[in-house]
Coordinates of C-alpha atoms in Angstrom, one line a residue:
Chain A
M970 CA 36.5 -17.3 4.4
V971 CA 33.7 -16.3 2.4
Y972 CA 32.6 -14.1 4.5
G973 CA 35.6 -11.1 3.6
T974 CA 37.2 -7.7 4.2
A975 CA 35.4 -6.8 0.7
A976 CA 31.6 -8.1 1.4
R977 CA 31.9 -6.8 4.6
E978 CA 32.8 -3.1 3.5
F979 CA 30.2 -3.3 0.7
Y980 CA 27.8 -3.9 3.4
Q981 CA 28.8 -1.0 5.9
N982 CA 28.8 1.1 3.4
E983 CA 25.4 0.5 2.2
L984 CA 24.8 0.4 5.6
V985 CA 26.2 4.8 5.8
G986 CA 24.3 5.8 2.8
I987 CA 21.0 4.8 4.2
R988 CA 21.5 7.1 7.1
N989 CA 23.0 9.4 5.1
D990 CA 20.2 10.0 2.6
G991 CA 17.8 10.0 6.0
L992 CA 16.1 7.5 5.9
F993 CA 18.1 5.1 8.8
K994 CA 14.7 3.1 10.3
E995 CA 15.3 1.7 13.9
E996 CA 12.6 -0.9 15.1
R997 CA 11.0 1.4 18.7
Y998 CA 10.3 -1.4 21.1
I999 CA 7.1 -1.8 22.8
V1000 CA 6.7 -4.2 25.9
T1001 CA 2.9 -3.6 26.7
P1002 CA -0.4 -6.0 24.3
Q1003 CA -0.6 -3.6 20.5
G1004 CA -3.4 -1.8 22.0
A1005 CA -4.3 2.1 22.7
D1006 CA -2.5 2.2 25.8
I1007 CA 0.7 0.6 24.9
E1008 CA 4.6 1.2 27.1
V1009 CA 7.7 1.8 24.3
E1010 CA 11.2 2.5 25.4
F1011 CA 13.0 4.5 22.5
P1012 CA 15.7 4.4 21.3
E1013 CA 17.2 1.1 23.2
G1014 CA 17.4 1.5 26.5
A1015 CA 15.0 4.7 27.5
P1016 CA 13.2 4.7 30.3
V1017 CA 9.8 2.5 28.8
K1018 CA 7.4 5.9 28.3
K1019 CA 3.4 5.4 28.3
V1020 CA 1.8 6.7 24.9
I1021 CA -1.3 6.3 23.2
N1022 CA -0.6 4.3 19.9
M1023 CA -2.0 6.7 16.8
C1024 CA -0.1 4.9 13.8
A1025 CA -1.2 1.1 14.7
N1026 CA -3.6 -0.5 12.0
N1027 CA -5.2 -2.2 14.7
Y1028 CA -8.6 -0.4 13.3
L1029 CA -11.6 -2.3 14.9
G1030 CA -9.0 -2.8 18.3
L1031 CA -8.8 -6.9 18.2
S1032 CA -5.5 -7.3 18.8
S1033 CA -5.5 -8.0 22.0
H1034 CA -9.7 -8.1 22.4
P1035 CA -9.8 -10.9 25.8
D1036 CA -12.9 -13.1 23.7
V1037 CA -10.1 -12.9 20.4
V1038 CA -6.5 -14.1 23.0
K1039 CA -9.5 -16.2 25.0
A1040 CA -10.1 -18.0 21.4
A1041 CA -5.9 -18.6 20.6
H1042 CA -5.1 -20.0 23.7
D1043 CA -8.6 -21.9 23.4
G1044 CA -6.7 -23.3 20.1
L1045 CA -3.8 -23.9 21.1
K1046 CA -5.2 -25.9 23.6
A1047 CA -7.6 -27.8 20.7
K1048 CA -5.3 -27.9 18.3
G1049 CA -2.1 -27.8 19.0
Y1050 CA 0.9 -24.7 18.5
G1051 CA 2.7 -25.9 15.0
M1052 CA 1.3 -28.2 12.0
S1053 CA 4.8 -29.1 9.9
S1054 CA 5.0 -28.2 7.2
V1055 CA 2.6 -27.1 3.9
R1056 CA -0.6 -27.4 3.7
F1057 CA -0.7 -30.1 0.9
I1058 CA 0.8 -32.6 2.6
C1059 CA -0.6 -33.2 6.3
G1060 CA -0.1 -28.8 7.5
T1061 CA -4.7 -28.5 6.6
Q1062 CA -6.2 -28.3 10.0
D1063 CA -10.7 -28.4 9.2
A1064 CA -10.0 -24.9 11.2
H1065 CA -8.0 -23.7 8.4
R1066 CA -11.1 -25.2 5.5
E1067 CA -13.4 -23.2 8.0
L1068 CA -11.7 -20.5 8.1
E1069 CA -11.8 -20.7 3.8
R1070 CA -15.3 -20.7 3.5
K1071 CA -15.8 -18.3 6.6
L1072 CA -13.9 -15.7 4.4
T1073 CA -15.8 -17.1 1.1
A1074 CA -19.3 -15.8 3.6
F1075 CA -17.5 -12.5 4.7
L1076 CA -16.6 -11.0 1.0
G1077 CA -19.2 -13.0 -1.4
T1078 CA -17.1 -14.7 -3.1
E1079 CA -16.8 -18.3 -4.2
D1080 CA -13.6 -19.2 -2.4
T1081 CA -11.1 -18.7 -0.5
L1082 CA -7.2 -19.1 -0.2
L1083 CA -5.1 -18.6 2.5
F1084 CA -1.2 -17.2 3.3
A1085 CA 1.2 -17.0 5.7
S1086 CA 0.3 -13.1 4.4
C1087 CA -1.6 -11.2 2.2
M1088 CA 2.3 -9.9 0.7
D1089 CA 2.5 -14.1 -0.4
A1090 CA -0.7 -13.9 -1.7
N1091 CA -0.3 -11.0 -3.7
A1092 CA 3.6 -12.5 -4.9
A1093 CA 1.3 -15.7 -6.0
V1094 CA -2.2 -14.4 -7.8
F1095 CA -0.8 -13.3 -10.4
E1096 CA 1.8 -16.1 -11.5
V1097 CA -0.5 -18.5 -11.8
T1098 CA -3.6 -16.8 -12.8
L1099 CA -1.7 -13.8 -15.8
G1100 CA 1.1 -15.3 -18.5
P1101 CA 2.9 -13.6 -21.2
E1102 CA -0.8 -13.1 -23.3
D1103 CA -1.6 -11.3 -20.7
V1104 CA -1.2 -7.6 -19.5
V1105 CA -2.0 -6.5 -16.0
I1106 CA -2.3 -2.5 -15.4
A1107 CA -1.3 -1.4 -12.0
D1108 CA -3.5 2.1 -10.0
R1109 CA 0.1 3.7 -9.8
L1110 CA -0.1 4.1 -6.5
V1111 CA -0.7 0.7 -5.5
H1112 CA 1.0 -1.2 -2.3
A1113 CA 4.9 -3.0 -3.3
S1114 CA 3.3 -6.5 -3.0
V1115 CA 1.5 -6.1 -5.2
I1116 CA 4.4 -4.1 -7.6
D1117 CA 6.5 -7.6 -7.2
G1118 CA 3.8 -10.2 -6.8
I1119 CA 3.4 -8.2 -11.2
K1120 CA 7.7 -8.8 -11.4
L1121 CA 6.9 -12.5 -11.0
C1122 CA 4.5 -13.1 -13.5
D1123 CA 5.2 -13.5 -17.3
A1124 CA 2.0 -11.2 -18.4
Q1125 CA 3.1 -7.7 -19.9
Y1126 CA 2.9 -4.4 -17.0
D1127 CA 1.4 -0.9 -17.6
S1128 CA 0.5 1.6 -14.6
Y1129 CA -2.4 4.2 -15.0
K1130 CA -2.2 7.7 -13.0
H1131 CA -3.5 7.0 -9.3
M1132 CA -7.6 6.4 -9.6
D1133 CA -7.4 8.2 -12.7
M1134 CA -10.3 6.8 -14.4
K1135 CA -10.0 8.6 -17.9
H1136 CA -6.7 7.5 -17.9
L1137 CA -6.7 3.2 -17.1
E1138 CA -10.4 3.8 -19.7
K1139 CA -6.8 4.6 -22.5
K1140 CA -5.0 2.2 -21.1
L1141 CA -7.8 -0.7 -21.1
Q1142 CA -8.6 0.2 -24.5
Q1143 CA -4.4 0.2 -25.8
F1144 CA -4.3 -3.6 -24.5
A1145 CA -7.4 -4.2 -26.4
D1146 CA -6.2 -7.6 -28.7
K1147 CA -4.3 -9.0 -25.0
R1148 CA -6.0 -12.4 -23.5
F1149 CA -6.8 -11.2 -20.3
R1150 CA -6.6 -7.4 -18.9
M1151 CA -7.0 -7.3 -15.2
V1152 CA -6.5 -4.4 -13.1
A1153 CA -4.8 -4.3 -9.7
T1154 CA -5.6 -1.7 -7.7
D1155 CA -5.4 -1.0 -3.7
G1156 CA -8.9 -0.7 -1.7
V1157 CA -7.6 1.9 0.2
F1158 CA -4.4 3.9 -0.5
S1159 CA -2.3 3.3 2.9
M1160 CA -0.5 6.7 3.1
D1161 CA -3.2 8.9 2.1
G1162 CA -6.6 6.9 3.0
D1163 CA -8.3 7.5 -0.8
I1164 CA -10.7 5.0 -1.6
A1165 CA -10.6 3.5 -4.8
P1166 CA -13.3 3.5 -7.3
L1167 CA -14.5 0.5 -7.4
D1168 CA -18.3 1.5 -8.9
E1169 CA -16.2 2.9 -11.8
I1170 CA -13.7 0.2 -12.3
C1171 CA -15.6 -2.8 -12.7
E1172 CA -17.3 -0.9 -15.0
L1173 CA -15.0 0.0 -17.1
A1174 CA -13.6 -3.5 -17.2
D1175 CA -17.1 -4.3 -17.6
K1176 CA -16.3 -2.3 -21.1
Y1177 CA -13.6 -4.0 -22.0
D1178 CA -13.7 -7.6 -21.3
A1179 CA -11.0 -7.1 -18.4
M1180 CA -10.6 -8.5 -14.9
V1181 CA -10.8 -7.1 -11.3
L1182 CA -7.8 -7.6 -8.3
V1183 CA -8.5 -5.5 -4.6
D1184 CA -5.6 -5.4 -2.2
D1185 CA -8.5 -4.6 0.5
S1186 CA -5.8 -4.8 3.4
H1187 CA -6.6 -2.0 5.1
A1188 CA -10.7 -1.7 4.3
S1189 CA -11.0 -5.5 5.4
G1190 CA -13.4 -5.9 8.0
F1191 CA -14.6 -2.0 8.7
M1192 CA -15.1 -0.8 4.8
G1193 CA -18.8 -0.3 4.1
K1194 CA -22.1 -0.6 6.2
T1195 CA -21.7 -4.3 7.5
G1196 CA -17.5 -4.3 6.9
R1197 CA -16.6 -6.4 4.2
G1198 CA -14.2 -3.5 2.7
T1199 CA -14.1 -1.6 -0.2
H1200 CA -16.2 -3.4 -2.4
E1201 CA -19.3 -3.5 -0.3
H1202 CA -18.4 0.1 0.2
C1203 CA -18.9 1.3 -3.5
G1204 CA -21.5 -1.0 -3.7
V1205 CA -19.7 -3.3 -6.0
V1206 CA -19.8 -6.8 -4.2
G1207 CA -20.0 -10.0 -6.3
R1208 CA -18.3 -8.0 -9.1
V1209 CA -14.4 -7.5 -8.1
D1210 CA -12.9 -11.1 -9.3
V1211 CA -10.1 -11.0 -7.0
I1212 CA -9.9 -9.7 -3.6
T1213 CA -5.9 -10.5 -1.4
T1214 CA -6.0 -9.3 1.8
T1215 CA -4.7 -9.9 5.2
M1216 CA -5.6 -10.4 8.9
G1217 CA -3.0 -8.4 10.0
K1218 CA -4.8 -5.2 10.6
A1219 CA -8.0 -5.3 11.3
L1220 CA -9.4 -8.7 11.3
G1221 CA -7.5 -9.6 14.2
G1222 CA -3.1 -7.8 13.7
A1223 CA -1.7 -11.4 14.4
S1224 CA -1.3 -12.7 10.4
G1225 CA -2.5 -14.1 7.5
G1226 CA -4.1 -13.2 4.8
C1227 CA -6.3 -14.6 1.7
I1228 CA -6.8 -14.7 -2.1
S1229 CA -10.7 -14.4 -2.7
G1230 CA -11.8 -14.2 -5.7
R1231 CA -13.8 -16.6 -8.8
A1232 CA -13.9 -20.6 -7.5
E1233 CA -12.0 -22.1 -10.2
L1234 CA -8.9 -18.5 -10.0
V1235 CA -9.0 -20.0 -6.6
E1236 CA -8.8 -23.2 -7.0
L1237 CA -6.2 -23.0 -10.1
C1238 CA -4.1 -20.6 -6.3
R1239 CA -4.0 -24.3 -4.3
Q1240 CA -2.4 -26.0 -7.2
R1241 CA -0.2 -24.6 -9.2
A1242 CA 0.6 -20.3 -5.9
R1243 CA 4.6 -20.9 -5.1
P1244 CA 4.3 -19.5 -1.5
Y1245 CA 1.1 -22.0 -0.7
L1246 CA 3.2 -25.1 -1.3
F1247 CA 6.4 -24.5 -0.6
S1248 CA 5.6 -22.3 2.7
N1249 CA 4.3 -22.9 6.1
T1250 CA 0.7 -23.4 7.0
V1251 CA -0.3 -21.1 8.9
A1252 CA -0.4 -21.4 13.0
P1253 CA -3.7 -23.0 14.1
V1254 CA -3.5 -20.8 16.9
V1255 CA -3.6 -17.9 14.4
V1256 CA -6.9 -20.4 12.9
T1257 CA -8.5 -20.1 16.0
A1258 CA -7.6 -16.6 17.0
S1259 CA -8.8 -15.4 13.0
L1260 CA -12.1 -18.1 13.9
K1261 CA -13.5 -15.6 16.4
V1262 CA -12.6 -12.5 15.0
M1263 CA -15.0 -13.4 12.3
D1264 CA -17.3 -14.6 13.6
I1265 CA -17.3 -10.9 16.5
I1266 CA -17.2 -8.8 13.3
S1267 CA -20.1 -11.1 11.6
E1268 CA -22.7 -10.4 14.6
T1269 CA -22.6 -6.9 14.7
T1270 CA -20.4 -3.5 12.9
E1271 CA -20.4 -2.2 16.8
R1272 CA -16.5 -2.0 16.0
R1273 CA -16.8 -0.7 12.3
D1274 CA -19.6 2.3 13.5
K1275 CA -17.5 3.4 16.6
L1276 CA -14.0 4.0 14.2
E1277 CA -16.7 5.0 12.2
Q1278 CA -17.7 7.4 14.9
N1279 CA -14.1 8.0 16.1
T1280 CA -12.5 9.2 12.5
L1281 CA -15.4 11.3 11.9
Y1282 CA -14.6 13.7 14.8
F1283 CA -10.7 12.9 15.1
R1284 CA -10.8 14.4 10.7
E1285 CA -13.5 17.1 12.2
Q1286 CA -11.2 18.5 15.1
M1287 CA -8.2 18.4 13.2
T1288 CA -9.4 20.3 10.3
A1289 CA -11.1 22.9 13.2
A1290 CA -7.1 23.0 14.3
G1291 CA -6.1 23.6 11.4
F1292 CA -4.4 20.7 10.2
D1293 CA -3.8 20.6 7.2
I1294 CA -5.2 17.3 6.5
R1295 CA -6.5 14.9 3.5
P1296 CA -10.1 15.0 3.2
G1297 CA -11.6 11.9 3.0
V1298 CA -14.0 9.7 5.6
H1299 CA -11.4 6.4 5.9
P1300 CA -9.4 5.8 9.3
I1301 CA -6.1 6.6 8.0
V1302 CA -5.8 10.0 8.5
P1303 CA -2.9 11.8 6.9
I1304 CA -2.2 15.0 8.1
M1305 CA 0.0 17.3 5.7
L1306 CA 3.3 18.7 6.9
Y1307 CA 4.9 18.3 2.7
N1308 CA 9.0 19.2 4.8
A1309 CA 10.4 15.7 5.5
Q1310 CA 12.5 17.4 8.6
L1311 CA 8.8 18.9 9.5
A1312 CA 7.7 15.4 9.9
Q1313 CA 10.0 13.4 11.7
D1314 CA 10.4 16.9 14.2
V1315 CA 6.6 16.6 15.1
A1316 CA 6.5 13.0 15.1
R1317 CA 9.9 13.7 17.9
D1318 CA 7.6 16.8 19.9
L1319 CA 4.7 14.2 19.8
Y1320 CA 6.6 10.8 20.9
E1321 CA 7.8 13.6 24.3
E1322 CA 4.3 14.9 24.3
G1323 CA 3.2 11.3 24.6
I1324 CA 1.8 10.2 21.4
Y1325 CA 3.1 7.2 18.9
V1326 CA 2.9 8.8 15.3
I1327 CA 6.0 8.4 12.5
G1328 CA 6.6 10.6 9.9
F1329 CA 6.7 9.3 6.5
F1330 CA 8.4 11.3 3.8
F1331 CA 10.9 10.1 -0.2
P1332 CA 11.0 7.3 -0.8
V1333 CA 7.7 6.2 0.7
V1334 CA 5.9 8.8 -0.4
P1335 CA 6.2 11.1 -3.1
K1336 CA 8.6 13.7 -3.0
G1337 CA 7.1 17.2 -1.2
Q1338 CA 4.1 14.8 0.3
A1339 CA 5.3 14.4 4.0
R1340 CA 3.0 14.0 6.2
I1341 CA 2.4 12.3 9.8
R1342 CA -0.4 9.3 9.5
V1343 CA -2.6 9.1 11.6
Q1344 CA -4.0 5.8 12.7
L1345 CA -7.5 6.3 14.8
S1346 CA -9.2 2.3 15.8
A1347 CA -12.0 1.2 17.6
A1348 CA -9.7 1.5 20.7
H1349 CA -9.5 5.3 21.0
E1350 CA -12.2 6.1 23.2
K1351 CA -12.5 9.9 23.3
E1352 CA -10.0 10.7 25.4
H1353 CA -7.6 9.0 23.6
I1354 CA -8.5 11.3 20.1
D1355 CA -8.3 14.0 22.8
K1356 CA -6.1 13.9 23.8
A1357 CA -3.6 13.2 20.6
I1358 CA -5.8 16.5 19.1
A1359 CA -4.7 18.6 21.9
A1360 CA -0.2 17.7 21.6
F1361 CA -1.2 18.1 17.9
K1362 CA -2.5 21.6 18.7
K1363 CA 0.4 21.7 21.0
I1364 CA 2.9 21.3 19.0
G1365 CA 1.2 22.9 15.7
E1366 CA 1.5 26.0 17.8
K1367 CA 5.0 25.6 18.5
Y1368 CA 5.7 25.1 14.1
G1369 CA 3.4 28.0 13.3
I1370 CA 1.4 25.7 11.1
L1371 CA -2.7 25.5 12.5
G1372 CA -4.1 26.9 9.2
L1373 CA -1.1 27.4 6.7
G1374 CA -2.3 25.8 3.9
K1375 CA 0.2 23.9 1.6
K1376 CA 1.4 26.4 0.0
E1377 CA 2.1 28.3 3.8
I1378 CA 3.7 25.1 5.1
I1379 CA 5.9 24.9 1.6
D1380 CA 7.0 29.0 1.7
K1381 CA 7.9 28.9 5.5
Y1382 CA 9.8 25.1 6.4
G1383 CA 10.8 24.1 2.4
M1384 CA 9.7 21.2 -0.1
Chain B
M467 CA 16.1 24.4 -34.1
A468 CA 13.1 22.1 -32.8
D469 CA 14.0 19.0 -31.9
E470 CA 11.0 17.3 -32.4
L471 CA 12.3 13.9 -31.2
K472 CA 12.9 14.9 -27.2
D473 CA 9.8 17.4 -27.3
K474 CA 7.3 14.2 -28.7
I475 CA 9.1 12.3 -25.2
R476 CA 8.1 15.0 -23.7
E477 CA 5.0 15.8 -24.2
Y478 CA 4.2 11.8 -23.7
V479 CA 6.4 12.1 -19.6
V480 CA 3.9 15.3 -19.2
D481 CA 0.9 13.3 -20.2
E482 CA 1.5 10.1 -19.3
Y483 CA 3.2 11.0 -15.4
V484 CA 2.3 14.5 -14.9
E485 CA -0.7 14.2 -13.0
E486 CA -3.6 16.7 -13.1
G487 CA -3.5 20.0 -11.1
E488 CA 0.1 19.6 -10.7
D489 CA 2.2 22.1 -11.2
I490 CA 6.2 20.4 -13.3
E491 CA 7.7 22.2 -16.0
V492 CA 10.2 18.8 -17.8
K493 CA 13.0 20.7 -19.4
D494 CA 15.5 18.2 -21.1
D495 CA 17.2 18.2 -17.9
T496 CA 14.6 17.5 -15.7
P497 CA 16.0 14.5 -13.5
L498 CA 12.1 12.0 -13.9
I499 CA 13.4 8.7 -11.6
S500 CA 15.3 10.5 -9.5
G501 CA 13.2 14.0 -9.2
G502 CA 10.7 11.5 -8.2
L503 CA 8.6 12.3 -11.4
V504 CA 8.2 9.0 -12.8
D505 CA 8.9 6.0 -10.9
S506 CA 11.3 3.1 -11.5
F507 CA 8.2 0.3 -12.3
S508 CA 6.2 3.6 -14.0
M509 CA 8.2 3.4 -16.6
V510 CA 7.8 0.4 -18.4
S511 CA 5.4 2.4 -20.6
L512 CA 7.3 5.0 -20.9
K513 CA 9.5 2.1 -23.5
L514 CA 6.5 1.1 -24.9
F515 CA 5.9 3.5 -25.7
L516 CA 9.7 4.6 -27.5
E517 CA 8.8 1.0 -28.5
T518 CA 5.9 1.3 -30.7
E519 CA 6.3 5.2 -32.2
Y520 CA 9.6 4.7 -33.2
S521 CA 9.6 0.8 -34.2
I522 CA 12.8 -0.3 -31.9
K523 CA 13.9 -2.0 -29.9
I524 CA 16.1 -1.2 -26.6
P525 CA 17.3 -4.2 -24.5
D526 CA 16.1 -4.8 -21.0
E527 CA 19.9 -4.1 -19.9
R528 CA 19.8 -0.9 -21.4
A529 CA 16.3 0.5 -19.8
T530 CA 17.9 1.5 -16.5
A531 CA 16.8 4.4 -14.6
E532 CA 19.4 6.5 -15.6
A533 CA 19.2 6.3 -19.2
F534 CA 16.0 7.0 -18.4
D535 CA 16.1 9.6 -16.4
T536 CA 15.8 13.1 -18.3
V537 CA 14.5 14.0 -21.6
N538 CA 17.7 14.6 -22.9
A539 CA 18.8 10.5 -21.4
I540 CA 15.6 8.9 -23.5
A541 CA 16.3 11.2 -27.0
A542 CA 19.8 10.0 -26.8
L543 CA 18.3 6.2 -26.2
V544 CA 15.9 6.2 -29.2
R545 CA 19.1 7.9 -31.6
E546 CA 20.8 5.1 -30.8
Y547 CA 18.3 2.6 -31.4
A548 CA 16.9 4.4 -33.6
D549 CA 20.2 4.5 -36.3
A550 CA 21.5 0.9 -35.3

C-alpha cells in the first residue's frame, strides 16, 4: 500500500499543527443563493440560521440577480453545459470571443483573454511576458496569486513597501539595466481596501520606462465613475499595460478571469499561456451570464452608485459609533481590533446577532493587525446596514472597545 | 567593539522593511521572518543586497527563512560565504 502509516501520520500531524496554530479553516454551509439575506448551517449539523451577509465579494449584488440567472438559463439552453475542450482545440464559442470584446471595451484596453479564474490569469501573465533579462517589482501586499504568478516566471523579482512611491522609484532606478521592468500591484488591496495610487505609479513607469500590471479583482465593475476599475478611479484609463481581473466577484460572482491589455501581449498569452493552453474553457453558462452582467453595468451606473452610498453610510455610522476603521472609500471596510482572539470573539458574537462576518488575523494580515473585514454590497438595503451597525454597537459595547483607538485596544487586549 | 557588518545589515533591514511611522526596534536577535516583519517572498531583496554589497553568492538552497531570520544569522551567513 502506497499510502502507508508514515504518510498518514505526517499529514495528521500537519493538520494538528494547523489547529494548534489557530489557523484551521472551517467551511460554513450556505443553503440559499448568495445575497444580502442568506441561511447558514454552522457548525455542521446545527440548525440553519438566517443572517445578513456582510463578507461576500458580491459588490454589485449581481450574484443572484434575476436577469443574470435568466441569462445563465438561456445560455444553458442555447450553448449547452460544457465544451469538453480547451479553448484552442474546440472550446471557443462565439460567446467567448464576444465576452472578450465586451471586457476590452469596458476596461478601455486593446484586447482580452479569458481564463478559468484570475488566479490562472496571474499564473499565466508573468511567465509569458517576462524572461531572465527582466524584473518585476511588486507592492509588498499584492494578492497571493500575483506572487505565485511571479514565482512561475524567470524574471528577477523585487518588492516595494506598500504603496510607497519613493521606495518604488528607488527600485526602478536600481533595475535600470534590465531589459523590461514591470510594476505589479493590486488596484484595490483585499485586506485593507487601500486603493493603489495608479496615477503616481504610471508617472514613475513613464519616467523609468516600465510596464504596469494591475490585478483589479476588487475594483472591476464599480471603482471609478462608470465602474471601469481603479484605473478609471485614478484617471489613467489606457495607461495601464495589463489588467488582470475576475468575474468571480462584482461581475456576477460565479467564476472566470481575464488578462486585458496591450494587444500583442494578450495575443502572446493566447499562444503561450499554460493555464490557457492546458485548462478547460470557461463554461458557456458562465460566459452568457457574464455577457448579461456586462450589459447591465454598461447601461447604467445605478448599482455602483448604490454601492458607493451604502459604503459611505456604513463608514460614517461606524466611525460615529466609535469603531476604529481604516479610512477610505472602498466597500471593503476593515474594523480594526488588532488582537486575533478579540477578532474571532467579536465575529462569533456578531454571527449570534445575525451578522455574518469573519475575523482575519496573522498570517492573512500582519501580526497585531487583526480585524473584521466588512464588505458592502449593492444588494444591501438600508435596513440591512442599520441592523449590522446596531449589532456591531451592541458587541462593541460588550467588549468595551467603542471610542478606543489602536493603542487603547492593544492596552486592553494585547496584540 | 561595534560590529559593522551587523550594523550595516540592520540599517538595510530597517530601511527596506520597516514602514514609515512603525515603531520597531531591530535587535541582533529580533525574529525578522518568523516575527512577521519580513515575509519570505520579500526577503529576495535582502539576499540581493547582501550579494551585491559583499560580492558573494548565496546559493538558493541556503537562502532559507531560518538563515535570514535574525541579524545574527544573516551576519553568520555572510561571513561564511565571504570567507569561502
